[in-house]
PDB file of C-alpha atoms in Angstrom:
ATOM      1  CA  MET A 233      26.561  49.710  -1.142  1.00  0.00           C
ATOM      2  CA  LEU A 234      26.088  51.320   1.728  1.00  0.00           C
ATOM      3  CA  LYS A 235      23.320  49.682   2.683  1.00  0.00           C
ATOM      4  CA  ARG A 236      24.889  46.453   2.669  1.00  0.00           C
ATOM      5  CA  TYR A 237      27.606  47.831   4.794  1.00  0.00           C
ATOM      6  CA  LEU A 238      25.013  49.189   7.464  1.00  0.00           C
ATOM      7  CA  LEU A 239      23.119  46.019   7.430  1.00  0.00           C
ATOM      8  CA  LEU A 240      26.432  44.134   8.379  1.00  0.00           C
ATOM      9  CA  VAL A 241      26.100  45.977  11.400  1.00  0.00           C
ATOM     10  CA  LYS A 242      23.162  44.851  12.523  1.00  0.00           C
ATOM     11  CA  PRO A 243      21.745  48.036  13.615  1.00  0.00           C
ATOM     12  CA  GLY A 244      18.709  46.934  15.653  1.00  0.00           C
ATOM     13  CA  ILE A 245      21.209  45.252  17.949  1.00  0.00           C
ATOM     14  CA  VAL A 246      23.805  48.327  17.890  1.00  0.00           C
ATOM     15  CA  PHE A 247      20.823  50.701  18.736  1.00  0.00           C
ATOM     16  CA  GLY A 248      19.604  48.037  21.621  1.00  0.00           C
ATOM     17  CA  ASN A 249      23.015  48.044  22.977  1.00  0.00           C
ATOM     18  CA  LEU A 250      23.529  52.136  22.819  1.00  0.00           C
ATOM     19  CA  ILE A 251      20.128  52.412  25.504  1.00  0.00           C
ATOM     20  CA  SER A 252      21.972  50.032  27.828  1.00  0.00           C
ATOM     21  CA  VAL A 253      25.104  52.091  27.624  1.00  0.00           C
ATOM     22  CA  ALA A 254      23.282  55.115  28.610  1.00  0.00           C
ATOM     23  CA  GLY A 255      21.929  53.495  31.390  1.00  0.00           C
ATOM     24  CA  GLY A 256      25.220  52.593  32.651  1.00  0.00           C
ATOM     25  CA  PHE A 257      26.809  56.249  32.018  1.00  0.00           C
ATOM     26  CA  PHE A 258      23.883  58.134  33.573  1.00  0.00           C
ATOM     27  CA  LEU A 259      23.179  55.820  36.432  1.00  0.00           C
ATOM     28  CA  ALA A 260      27.084  56.583  37.225  1.00  0.00           C
ATOM     29  CA  SER A 261      26.915  60.003  36.492  1.00  0.00           C
ATOM     30  CA  ARG A 262      24.267  60.357  39.050  1.00  0.00           C
ATOM     31  CA  GLY A 263      23.150  63.938  37.357  1.00  0.00           C
ATOM     32  CA  ASP A 264      26.811  65.586  36.819  1.00  0.00           C
ATOM     33  CA  ILE A 265      26.683  64.707  32.812  1.00  0.00           C
ATOM     34  CA  ASP A 266      29.923  65.179  30.939  1.00  0.00           C
ATOM     35  CA  LEU A 267      28.006  65.217  27.721  1.00  0.00           C
ATOM     36  CA  ALA A 268      31.323  65.146  25.695  1.00  0.00           C
ATOM     37  CA  LEU A 269      32.167  62.035  27.491  1.00  0.00           C
ATOM     38  CA  PHE A 270      29.221  60.194  26.806  1.00  0.00           C
ATOM     39  CA  VAL A 271      29.344  60.902  23.000  1.00  0.00           C
ATOM     40  CA  ALA A 272      32.900  59.361  23.111  1.00  0.00           C
ATOM     41  CA  THR A 273      31.750  56.252  25.099  1.00  0.00           C
ATOM     42  CA  ALA A 274      28.493  55.699  22.890  1.00  0.00           C
ATOM     43  CA  LEU A 275      30.427  56.135  19.607  1.00  0.00           C
ATOM     44  CA  GLY A 276      32.945  54.173  20.949  1.00  0.00           C
ATOM     45  CA  VAL A 277      31.072  51.332  22.320  1.00  0.00           C
ATOM     46  CA  SER A 278      28.711  51.132  19.209  1.00  0.00           C
ATOM     47  CA  LEU A 279      31.601  50.754  17.004  1.00  0.00           C
ATOM     48  CA  VAL A 280      33.236  48.037  18.968  1.00  0.00           C
ATOM     49  CA  ILE A 281      29.558  46.405  19.119  1.00  0.00           C
ATOM     50  CA  ALA A 282      29.354  47.174  15.258  1.00  0.00           C
ATOM     51  CA  SER A 283      33.003  45.170  15.070  1.00  0.00           C
ATOM     52  CA  GLY A 284      31.466  42.096  16.776  1.00  0.00           C
ATOM     53  CA  CYS A 285      28.372  41.878  14.621  1.00  0.00           C
ATOM     54  CA  VAL A 286      30.336  41.981  11.444  1.00  0.00           C
ATOM     55  CA  PHE A 287      32.747  39.388  12.520  1.00  0.00           C
ATOM     56  CA  ASN A 288      29.374  37.198  13.822  1.00  0.00           C
ATOM     57  CA  ASN A 289      27.982  37.849   9.998  1.00  0.00           C
ATOM     58  CA  TYR A 290      31.283  36.314   8.893  1.00  0.00           C
ATOM     59  CA  ILE A 291      31.642  33.568  10.847  1.00  0.00           C
ATOM     60  CA  ASP A 292      27.730  32.465  10.824  1.00  0.00           C
ATOM     61  CA  ARG A 293      27.779  32.488   6.923  1.00  0.00           C
ATOM     62  CA  ASP A 294      27.263  29.205   6.486  1.00  0.00           C
ATOM     63  CA  ILE A 295      24.501  28.456   9.539  1.00  0.00           C
ATOM     64  CA  ASP A 296      22.978  31.318   8.206  1.00  0.00           C
ATOM     65  CA  GLN A 297      22.330  30.368   4.786  1.00  0.00           C
ATOM     66  CA  LYS A 298      20.116  27.319   6.785  1.00  0.00           C
ATOM     67  CA  MET A 299      17.907  29.631   8.784  1.00  0.00           C
ATOM     68  CA  GLU A 300      15.077  31.181   7.515  1.00  0.00           C
ATOM     69  CA  ARG A 301      15.413  34.683   9.209  1.00  0.00           C
ATOM     70  CA  THR A 302      19.033  34.640   8.286  1.00  0.00           C
ATOM     71  CA  ARG A 303      18.949  33.410   5.000  1.00  0.00           C
ATOM     72  CA  ASN A 304      19.160  36.399   3.095  1.00  0.00           C
ATOM     73  CA  ARG A 305      22.038  38.475   5.091  1.00  0.00           C
ATOM     74  CA  VAL A 306      24.334  39.939   3.291  1.00  0.00           C
ATOM     75  CA  MET A 307      27.268  37.483   3.464  1.00  0.00           C
ATOM     76  CA  VAL A 308      25.159  34.714   2.395  1.00  0.00           C
ATOM     77  CA  LYS A 309      23.712  36.043  -0.578  1.00  0.00           C
ATOM     78  CA  GLY A 310      27.386  37.336  -1.470  1.00  0.00           C
ATOM     79  CA  LEU A 311      26.700  40.826  -1.660  1.00  0.00           C
ATOM     80  CA  VAL A 312      29.725  41.519   0.564  1.00  0.00           C
ATOM     81  CA  SER A 313      32.805  39.646  -0.162  1.00  0.00           C
ATOM     82  CA  PRO A 314      34.347  37.662   3.085  1.00  0.00           C
ATOM     83  CA  ALA A 315      37.808  39.754   2.951  1.00  0.00           C
ATOM     84  CA  HIS A 316      36.027  42.998   2.577  1.00  0.00           C
ATOM     85  CA  ALA A 317      33.922  42.236   5.678  1.00  0.00           C
ATOM     86  CA  ILE A 318      36.629  40.946   7.841  1.00  0.00           C
ATOM     87  CA  VAL A 319      38.720  44.628   6.726  1.00  0.00           C
ATOM     88  CA  TYR A 320      35.389  46.210   7.278  1.00  0.00           C
ATOM     89  CA  ALA A 321      35.177  44.604  11.166  1.00  0.00           C
ATOM     90  CA  CYS A 322      38.293  45.431  12.043  1.00  0.00           C
ATOM     91  CA  VAL A 323      38.396  48.985  11.210  1.00  0.00           C
ATOM     92  CA  LEU A 324      35.370  49.254  13.076  1.00  0.00           C
ATOM     93  CA  GLY A 325      36.841  47.814  16.038  1.00  0.00           C
ATOM     94  CA  ILE A 326      39.953  49.454  16.100  1.00  0.00           C
ATOM     95  CA  ALA A 327      38.553  52.631  16.035  1.00  0.00           C
ATOM     96  CA  GLY A 328      36.076  51.986  18.455  1.00  0.00           C
ATOM     97  CA  VAL A 329      38.566  51.194  20.982  1.00  0.00           C
ATOM     98  CA  ALA A 330      41.268  53.816  20.048  1.00  0.00           C
ATOM     99  CA  LEU A 331      38.010  56.234  20.708  1.00  0.00           C
ATOM    100  CA  LEU A 332      37.488  54.674  23.904  1.00  0.00           C
ATOM    101  CA  TYR A 333      41.150  54.509  25.110  1.00  0.00           C
ATOM    102  CA  LEU A 334      41.210  58.299  24.377  1.00  0.00           C
ATOM    103  CA  ALA A 335      38.177  59.674  25.675  1.00  0.00           C
ATOM    104  CA  THR A 336      37.638  57.377  28.625  1.00  0.00           C
ATOM    105  CA  ASN A 337      39.874  55.146  30.596  1.00  0.00           C
ATOM    106  CA  LEU A 338      41.901  51.827  30.764  1.00  0.00           C
ATOM    107  CA  LEU A 339      39.144  49.943  32.790  1.00  0.00           C
ATOM    108  CA  ALA A 340      36.295  50.741  30.056  1.00  0.00           C
ATOM    109  CA  VAL A 341      38.783  49.543  27.319  1.00  0.00           C
ATOM    110  CA  MET A 342      39.647  46.452  28.771  1.00  0.00           C
ATOM    111  CA  LEU A 343      35.867  45.624  29.619  1.00  0.00           C
ATOM    112  CA  VAL A 344      34.536  46.352  26.062  1.00  0.00           C
ATOM    113  CA  LEU A 345      37.797  44.158  24.814  1.00  0.00           C
ATOM    114  CA  MET A 346      36.607  41.606  27.200  1.00  0.00           C
ATOM    115  CA  GLY A 347      32.389  41.488  25.623  1.00  0.00           C
ATOM    116  CA  PHE A 348      34.342  41.526  22.483  1.00  0.00           C
ATOM    117  CA  VAL A 349      36.348  38.724  23.129  1.00  0.00           C
ATOM    118  CA  VAL A 350      33.673  36.956  24.782  1.00  0.00           C
ATOM    119  CA  TYR A 351      30.746  37.318  21.733  1.00  0.00           C
ATOM    120  CA  VAL A 352      33.479  36.398  18.881  1.00  0.00           C
ATOM    121  CA  GLY A 353      36.189  34.536  19.972  1.00  0.00           C
ATOM    122  CA  VAL A 354      34.758  32.295  22.649  1.00  0.00           C
ATOM    123  CA  TYR A 355      30.973  32.201  21.712  1.00  0.00           C
ATOM    124  CA  SER A 356      30.559  32.770  17.633  1.00  0.00           C
ATOM    125  CA  LEU A 357      33.796  30.817  17.030  1.00  0.00           C
ATOM    126  CA  TRP A 358      33.066  27.962  19.133  1.00  0.00           C
ATOM    127  CA  MET A 359      30.322  27.398  21.985  1.00  0.00           C
ATOM    128  CA  LYS A 360      27.451  28.532  19.806  1.00  0.00           C
ATOM    129  CA  ARG A 361      28.314  25.597  17.430  1.00  0.00           C
ATOM    130  CA  HIS A 362      29.381  23.202  20.144  1.00  0.00           C
ATOM    131  CA  SER A 363      28.077  23.783  23.699  1.00  0.00           C
ATOM    132  CA  VAL A 364      24.502  24.318  25.150  1.00  0.00           C
ATOM    133  CA  TYR A 365      25.908  26.812  27.206  1.00  0.00           C
ATOM    134  CA  GLY A 366      27.080  29.186  24.291  1.00  0.00           C
ATOM    135  CA  THR A 367      24.012  31.502  25.454  1.00  0.00           C
ATOM    136  CA  LEU A 368      24.977  31.541  29.443  1.00  0.00           C
ATOM    137  CA  VAL A 369      28.854  32.388  28.026  1.00  0.00           C
ATOM    138  CA  GLY A 370      27.392  35.126  25.459  1.00  0.00           C
ATOM    139  CA  SER A 371      25.312  36.800  27.949  1.00  0.00           C
ATOM    140  CA  LEU A 372      28.758  37.931  29.518  1.00  0.00           C
ATOM    141  CA  SER A 373      29.152  39.799  26.437  1.00  0.00           C
ATOM    142  CA  GLY A 374      25.768  40.915  25.723  1.00  0.00           C
ATOM    143  CA  ALA A 375      26.246  42.690  29.200  1.00  0.00           C
ATOM    144  CA  ALA A 376      29.099  44.421  28.998  1.00  0.00           C
ATOM    145  CA  PRO A 377      28.006  47.769  27.079  1.00  0.00           C
ATOM    146  CA  PRO A 378      26.125  49.138  30.263  1.00  0.00           C
ATOM    147  CA  VAL A 379      29.042  48.313  32.896  1.00  0.00           C
ATOM    148  CA  VAL A 380      31.410  49.768  30.132  1.00  0.00           C
ATOM    149  CA  GLY A 381      29.259  53.119  30.365  1.00  0.00           C
ATOM    150  CA  TYR A 382      29.483  53.090  33.681  1.00  0.00           C
ATOM    151  CA  CYS A 383      32.645  52.405  34.402  1.00  0.00           C
ATOM    152  CA  ALA A 384      33.461  55.229  31.553  1.00  0.00           C
ATOM    153  CA  VAL A 385      32.354  57.231  34.312  1.00  0.00           C
ATOM    154  CA  SER A 386      33.120  55.885  37.598  1.00  0.00           C
ATOM    155  CA  ASN A 387      36.772  54.487  36.601  1.00  0.00           C
ATOM    156  CA  GLU A 388      36.295  51.659  38.908  1.00  0.00           C
ATOM    157  CA  PHE A 389      34.190  48.314  39.020  1.00  0.00           C
ATOM    158  CA  ASP A 390      32.189  48.495  42.333  1.00  0.00           C
ATOM    159  CA  MET A 391      29.420  47.013  43.329  1.00  0.00           C
ATOM    160  CA  GLY A 392      27.082  49.391  41.034  1.00  0.00           C
ATOM    161  CA  ALA A 393      29.032  47.828  38.033  1.00  0.00           C
ATOM    162  CA  ALA A 394      28.815  44.409  39.409  1.00  0.00           C
ATOM    163  CA  ILE A 395      25.110  44.679  39.699  1.00  0.00           C
ATOM    164  CA  LEU A 396      24.707  45.653  36.024  1.00  0.00           C
ATOM    165  CA  LEU A 397      26.585  42.973  34.979  1.00  0.00           C
ATOM    166  CA  LEU A 398      24.617  40.692  36.757  1.00  0.00           C
ATOM    167  CA  ILE A 399      21.062  42.108  36.227  1.00  0.00           C
ATOM    168  CA  PHE A 400      22.138  42.434  32.049  1.00  0.00           C
ATOM    169  CA  SER A 401      23.719  38.813  31.773  1.00  0.00           C
ATOM    170  CA  LEU A 402      20.262  37.531  33.638  1.00  0.00           C
ATOM    171  CA  TRP A 403      18.547  39.272  31.287  1.00  0.00           C
ATOM    172  CA  GLN A 404      19.842  37.677  28.043  1.00  0.00           C
ATOM    173  CA  MET A 405      18.891  34.054  29.274  1.00  0.00           C
ATOM    174  CA  PRO A 406      15.389  34.074  29.296  1.00  0.00           C
ATOM    175  CA  HIS A 407      15.133  36.635  26.419  1.00  0.00           C
ATOM    176  CA  SER A 408      17.634  34.380  24.141  1.00  0.00           C
ATOM    177  CA  TYR A 409      15.352  31.150  25.347  1.00  0.00           C
ATOM    178  CA  ALA A 410      12.524  32.717  23.771  1.00  0.00           C
ATOM    179  CA  ILE A 411      14.072  33.053  20.477  1.00  0.00           C
ATOM    180  CA  ALA A 412      15.486  29.681  20.463  1.00  0.00           C
ATOM    181  CA  ILE A 413      11.787  28.528  21.088  1.00  0.00           C
ATOM    182  CA  PHE A 414      10.015  30.568  18.590  1.00  0.00           C
ATOM    183  CA  ARG A 415      12.629  29.784  16.147  1.00  0.00           C
ATOM    184  CA  PHE A 416      12.824  25.966  17.135  1.00  0.00           C
ATOM    185  CA  ASN A 417      13.173  25.118  13.756  1.00  0.00           C
ATOM    186  CA  ASP A 418      15.438  27.115  12.174  1.00  0.00           C
ATOM    187  CA  TYR A 419      18.164  26.187  15.046  1.00  0.00           C
ATOM    188  CA  GLN A 420      17.354  22.711  14.670  1.00  0.00           C
ATOM    189  CA  ALA A 421      17.945  22.982  11.099  1.00  0.00           C
ATOM    190  CA  ALA A 422      21.255  24.940  11.296  1.00  0.00           C
ATOM    191  CA  ASN A 423      22.237  21.995  14.334  1.00  0.00           C
ATOM    192  CA  ILE A 424      22.749  24.721  17.064  1.00  0.00           C
ATOM    193  CA  PRO A 425      22.711  23.143  20.228  1.00  0.00           C
ATOM    194  CA  VAL A 426      20.409  25.691  22.150  1.00  0.00           C
ATOM    195  CA  LEU A 427      18.783  24.368  25.380  1.00  0.00           C
ATOM    196  CA  PRO A 428      15.070  24.392  23.707  1.00  0.00           C
ATOM    197  CA  VAL A 429      16.767  22.208  20.736  1.00  0.00           C
ATOM    198  CA  ILE A 430      19.168  20.040  23.087  1.00  0.00           C
ATOM    199  CA  LYS A 431      17.050  19.658  26.589  1.00  0.00           C
ATOM    200  CA  GLY A 432      13.625  20.215  25.184  1.00  0.00           C
ATOM    201  CA  ILE A 433      11.179  23.234  25.425  1.00  0.00           C
ATOM    202  CA  SER A 434       9.758  22.085  28.933  1.00  0.00           C
ATOM    203  CA  ALA A 435      13.279  22.460  30.311  1.00  0.00           C
ATOM    204  CA  ALA A 436      13.683  25.673  28.533  1.00  0.00           C
ATOM    205  CA  LYS A 437      10.434  26.943  30.146  1.00  0.00           C
ATOM    206  CA  ARG A 438      11.737  25.892  33.649  1.00  0.00           C
ATOM    207  CA  HIS A 439      15.320  27.761  33.230  1.00  0.00           C
ATOM    208  CA  ILE A 440      13.095  30.774  31.816  1.00  0.00           C
ATOM    209  CA  VAL A 441      11.234  31.140  35.173  1.00  0.00           C
ATOM    210  CA  LEU A 442      14.511  30.575  37.373  1.00  0.00           C
ATOM    211  CA  TYR A 443      16.279  33.382  35.462  1.00  0.00           C
ATOM    212  CA  ILE A 444      13.268  35.800  35.154  1.00  0.00           C
ATOM    213  CA  ALA A 445      13.072  35.198  39.098  1.00  0.00           C
ATOM    214  CA  ALA A 446      17.086  35.824  39.575  1.00  0.00           C
ATOM    215  CA  PHE A 447      16.943  38.968  37.389  1.00  0.00           C
ATOM    216  CA  ILE A 448      13.839  40.598  39.559  1.00  0.00           C
ATOM    217  CA  VAL A 449      16.294  40.021  42.650  1.00  0.00           C
ATOM    218  CA  ALA A 450      19.052  41.717  40.660  1.00  0.00           C
ATOM    219  CA  THR A 451      17.297  44.362  39.398  1.00  0.00           C
ATOM    220  CA  LEU A 452      15.824  45.222  42.533  1.00  0.00           C
ATOM    221  CA  MET A 453      19.410  45.546  44.526  1.00  0.00           C
ATOM    222  CA  LEU A 454      20.410  48.380  42.345  1.00  0.00           C
ATOM    223  CA  THR A 455      18.058  50.426  45.200  1.00  0.00           C
ATOM    224  CA  ILE A 456      18.607  48.319  48.206  1.00  0.00           C
ATOM    225  CA  SER A 457      22.240  49.110  47.598  1.00  0.00           C
ATOM    226  CA  GLY A 458      21.575  52.916  47.167  1.00  0.00           C
ATOM    227  CA  TYR A 459      22.254  52.899  43.484  1.00  0.00           C
ATOM    228  CA  ALA A 460      18.786  53.920  42.124  1.00  0.00           C
ATOM    229  CA  GLY A 461      15.799  55.544  43.410  1.00  0.00           C
ATOM    230  CA  TYR A 462      12.392  54.185  44.286  1.00  0.00           C
ATOM    231  CA  ASN A 463      10.506  55.360  41.166  1.00  0.00           C
ATOM    232  CA  TYR A 464      13.064  52.835  39.362  1.00  0.00           C
ATOM    233  CA  PHE A 465      12.422  50.278  42.168  1.00  0.00           C
ATOM    234  CA  VAL A 466       8.724  50.113  41.447  1.00  0.00           C
ATOM    235  CA  VAL A 467       9.074  50.326  37.432  1.00  0.00           C
ATOM    236  CA  ALA A 468      11.300  47.223  37.824  1.00  0.00           C
ATOM    237  CA  ALA A 469       9.314  45.546  40.325  1.00  0.00           C
ATOM    238  CA  LEU A 470       6.126  45.495  38.871  1.00  0.00           C
ATOM    239  CA  SER A 471       7.613  45.202  34.818  1.00  0.00           C
ATOM    240  CA  GLY A 472       9.831  41.829  36.263  1.00  0.00           C
ATOM    241  CA  ALA A 473       6.738  40.507  38.066  1.00  0.00           C
ATOM    242  CA  TYR A 474       4.903  40.426  34.916  1.00  0.00           C
ATOM    243  CA  TRP A 475       7.534  39.357  32.803  1.00  0.00           C
ATOM    244  CA  LEU A 476       7.873  36.504  35.331  1.00  0.00           C
ATOM    245  CA  TRP A 477       3.793  35.206  35.262  1.00  0.00           C
ATOM    246  CA  MET A 478       4.684  35.467  31.574  1.00  0.00           C
ATOM    247  CA  GLY A 479       6.765  33.041  32.147  1.00  0.00           C
ATOM    248  CA  VAL A 480       4.903  30.875  34.379  1.00  0.00           C
ATOM    249  CA  SER A 481       2.050  31.101  31.887  1.00  0.00           C
ATOM    250  CA  GLY A 482       4.176  29.148  29.206  1.00  0.00           C
ATOM    251  CA  TYR A 483       3.976  25.707  31.519  1.00  0.00           C
ATOM    252  CA  LYS A 484      -0.149  26.259  30.375  1.00  0.00           C
ATOM    253  CA  ALA A 485       0.524  28.098  26.645  1.00  0.00           C
ATOM    254  CA  VAL A 486      -1.463  26.223  23.840  1.00  0.00           C
ATOM    255  CA  ASP A 487       1.338  27.617  21.122  1.00  0.00           C
ATOM    256  CA  ASP A 488       4.958  27.910  22.546  1.00  0.00           C
ATOM    257  CA  ARG A 489       5.803  29.760  19.652  1.00  0.00           C
ATOM    258  CA  VAL A 490       3.350  32.864  19.770  1.00  0.00           C
ATOM    259  CA  TRP A 491       4.081  32.761  23.905  1.00  0.00           C
ATOM    260  CA  ALA A 492       7.615  32.532  23.400  1.00  0.00           C
ATOM    261  CA  ARG A 493       7.507  35.417  20.607  1.00  0.00           C
ATOM    262  CA  LYS A 494       5.356  37.341  23.356  1.00  0.00           C
ATOM    263  CA  LEU A 495       7.875  36.713  26.057  1.00  0.00           C
ATOM    264  CA  PHE A 496      10.701  37.947  23.680  1.00  0.00           C
ATOM    265  CA  VAL A 497       8.780  41.622  22.855  1.00  0.00           C
ATOM    266  CA  PHE A 498       8.175  42.146  26.493  1.00  0.00           C
ATOM    267  CA  SER A 499      12.154  41.415  27.621  1.00  0.00           C
ATOM    268  CA  ILE A 500      12.796  43.995  25.340  1.00  0.00           C
ATOM    269  CA  VAL A 501      10.185  46.373  26.601  1.00  0.00           C
ATOM    270  CA  THR A 502      11.508  45.467  30.372  1.00  0.00           C
ATOM    271  CA  ILE A 503      15.247  46.204  30.071  1.00  0.00           C
ATOM    272  CA  THR A 504      14.755  49.416  28.057  1.00  0.00           C
ATOM    273  CA  MET A 505      12.228  50.577  30.761  1.00  0.00           C
ATOM    274  CA  LEU A 506      15.097  49.890  33.435  1.00  0.00           C
ATOM    275  CA  SER A 507      17.818  51.627  31.238  1.00  0.00           C
ATOM    276  CA  VAL A 508      15.579  54.389  30.759  1.00  0.00           C
ATOM    277  CA  MET A 509      14.690  54.465  34.857  1.00  0.00           C
ATOM    278  CA  MET A 510      18.040  54.036  35.791  1.00  0.00           C
ATOM    279  CA  SER A 511      19.342  56.979  33.715  1.00  0.00           C
ATOM    280  CA  VAL A 512      17.013  59.469  35.383  1.00  0.00           C
ATOM    281  CA  ASP A 513      16.035  57.916  39.004  1.00  0.00           C
ATOM    282  CA  PHE A 514      19.073  57.283  40.532  1.00  0.00           C
ATOM    283  CA  GLN A 515      20.632  57.982  44.330  1.00  0.00           C
ATOM    284  CA  SER A 516      22.396  61.278  44.210  1.00  0.00           C
ATOM    285  CA  SER A 517      24.973  60.526  46.973  1.00  0.00           C
ATOM    286  CA  ASN A 518      27.304  58.259  46.904  1.00  0.00           C
ATOM    287  CA  PRO A 519      25.801  55.033  47.658  1.00  0.00           C
ATOM    288  CA  HIS A 520      29.300  53.689  49.729  1.00  0.00           C
ATOM    289  CA  GLN A 521      29.035  57.164  52.022  1.00  0.00           C
ATOM    290  CA  VAL A 522      25.310  56.914  52.622  1.00  0.00           C
ATOM    291  CA  LEU A 523      26.167  53.331  53.890  1.00  0.00           C
ATOM    292  CA  VAL A 524      29.084  54.919  56.255  1.00  0.00           C
ATOM    293  CA  THR A 525      26.950  57.775  57.357  1.00  0.00           C
ATOM    294  CA  SER A 526      24.309  55.301  58.385  1.00  0.00           C
ATOM    295  CA  ILE A 527      26.557  53.313  60.290  1.00  0.00           C
ATOM    296  CA  ASN A 528      28.295  56.263  61.811  1.00  0.00           C
ATOM    297  CA  HIS A 529      24.767  57.519  63.007  1.00  0.00           C
ATOM    298  CA  LEU A 530      23.598  54.086  64.331  1.00  0.00           C
ATOM    299  CA  CYS A 531      26.751  54.033  66.332  1.00  0.00           C
ATOM    300  CA  ASN A 532      26.528  57.686  67.644  1.00  0.00           C
ATOM    301  CA  GLN A 533      23.483  56.887  68.607  1.00  0.00           C
ATOM    302  CA  PHE A 534      24.355  53.822  70.575  1.00  0.00           C
ATOM    303  CA  MET A 535      26.989  55.880  72.324  1.00  0.00           C
ATOM    304  CA  ASP A 536      24.479  58.363  73.503  1.00  0.00           C
ATOM    305  CA  ILE A 537      22.013  55.666  74.870  1.00  0.00           C
ATOM    306  CA  GLU A 538      24.872  54.053  76.231  1.00  0.00           C
ATOM    307  CA  LYS A 539      26.151  57.359  78.000  1.00  0.00           C
ATOM    308  CA  GLY A 540      22.678  58.056  79.204  1.00  0.00           C
ATOM    309  CA  PHE A 541      22.646  54.383  80.935  1.00  0.00           C
ATOM    310  CA  CYS A 542      25.729  54.803  82.592  1.00  0.00           C
ATOM    311  CA  SER A 543      24.633  57.997  83.973  1.00  0.00           C
ATOM    312  CA  VAL A 544      21.485  56.635  85.360  1.00  0.00           C
ATOM    313  CA  VAL A 545      23.427  54.155  87.092  1.00  0.00           C
ATOM    314  CA  ALA A 546      25.971  55.617  88.622  1.00  0.00           C
ATOM    315  CA  ALA A 547      23.044  58.268  89.930  1.00  0.00           C
ATOM    316  CA  ARG A 548      21.511  55.069  91.569  1.00  0.00           C
ATOM    317  CA  ILE A 549      24.839  54.248  93.251  1.00  0.00           C
TER     318      ILE A 549
END
């Protein structure tokens, strides 16, 4: 019985998002880690994500039975009643939000609620079934966990939070398109309007390459903006370059499904490595302070040069 309810929360998705939460949290902490805050943030976000997954299982139970990879899910097989699933989802969600409210700050709570509403209300209930842009909208909810982790520490939506949102949103796109390609028949059978089904696999390949290129730029911005260190920069550049190469190689792929599955697997490797690296290789100083200090230093140097130049001119006069 317990296993059925555990499967409803999609443990793999919860765990994967937990890694990204840790990445955002430790990046913002800059070595000054509040362990109690981290545990509360990680548990709170995990509960909300679990709630969203249960709601998704409830909402998608009609189309899940049409797809090979989902036809054995708990809701499809009737192992948990719809009423029990709804109650279960509500309890998980309320518990998660309450924990975040008590342990973190209002910004983190608002961000996790935004991610939940986008995933359950906008994506699962409507856009997944009716629009090719469903993946794009859904990517915003997928990017929420690391931003919540970051803002739980910083209590402000600054440049670092914005870059994290951009990184994880961009990552979602090629990751999701890869799934839609190697599960093409499933999505077609369920009549889900993902890009590969609506516009074709060739169009999806072009989008994958463009999104990976944009993703690389976004990942490097963490170091350029003074949030992450140079070890992170090297890992981001190398993993991003290899992922881009894999994307480009798709144009000549003999078997699109084999290629897409490999691209999907490496997407998980890439985002996991980046989450780990931003956790351990951060800039210890506040990036804004670094920028202000650098500007002040340049201004002082300019003033010294100006004074020296004026002294020379005055001496000659």
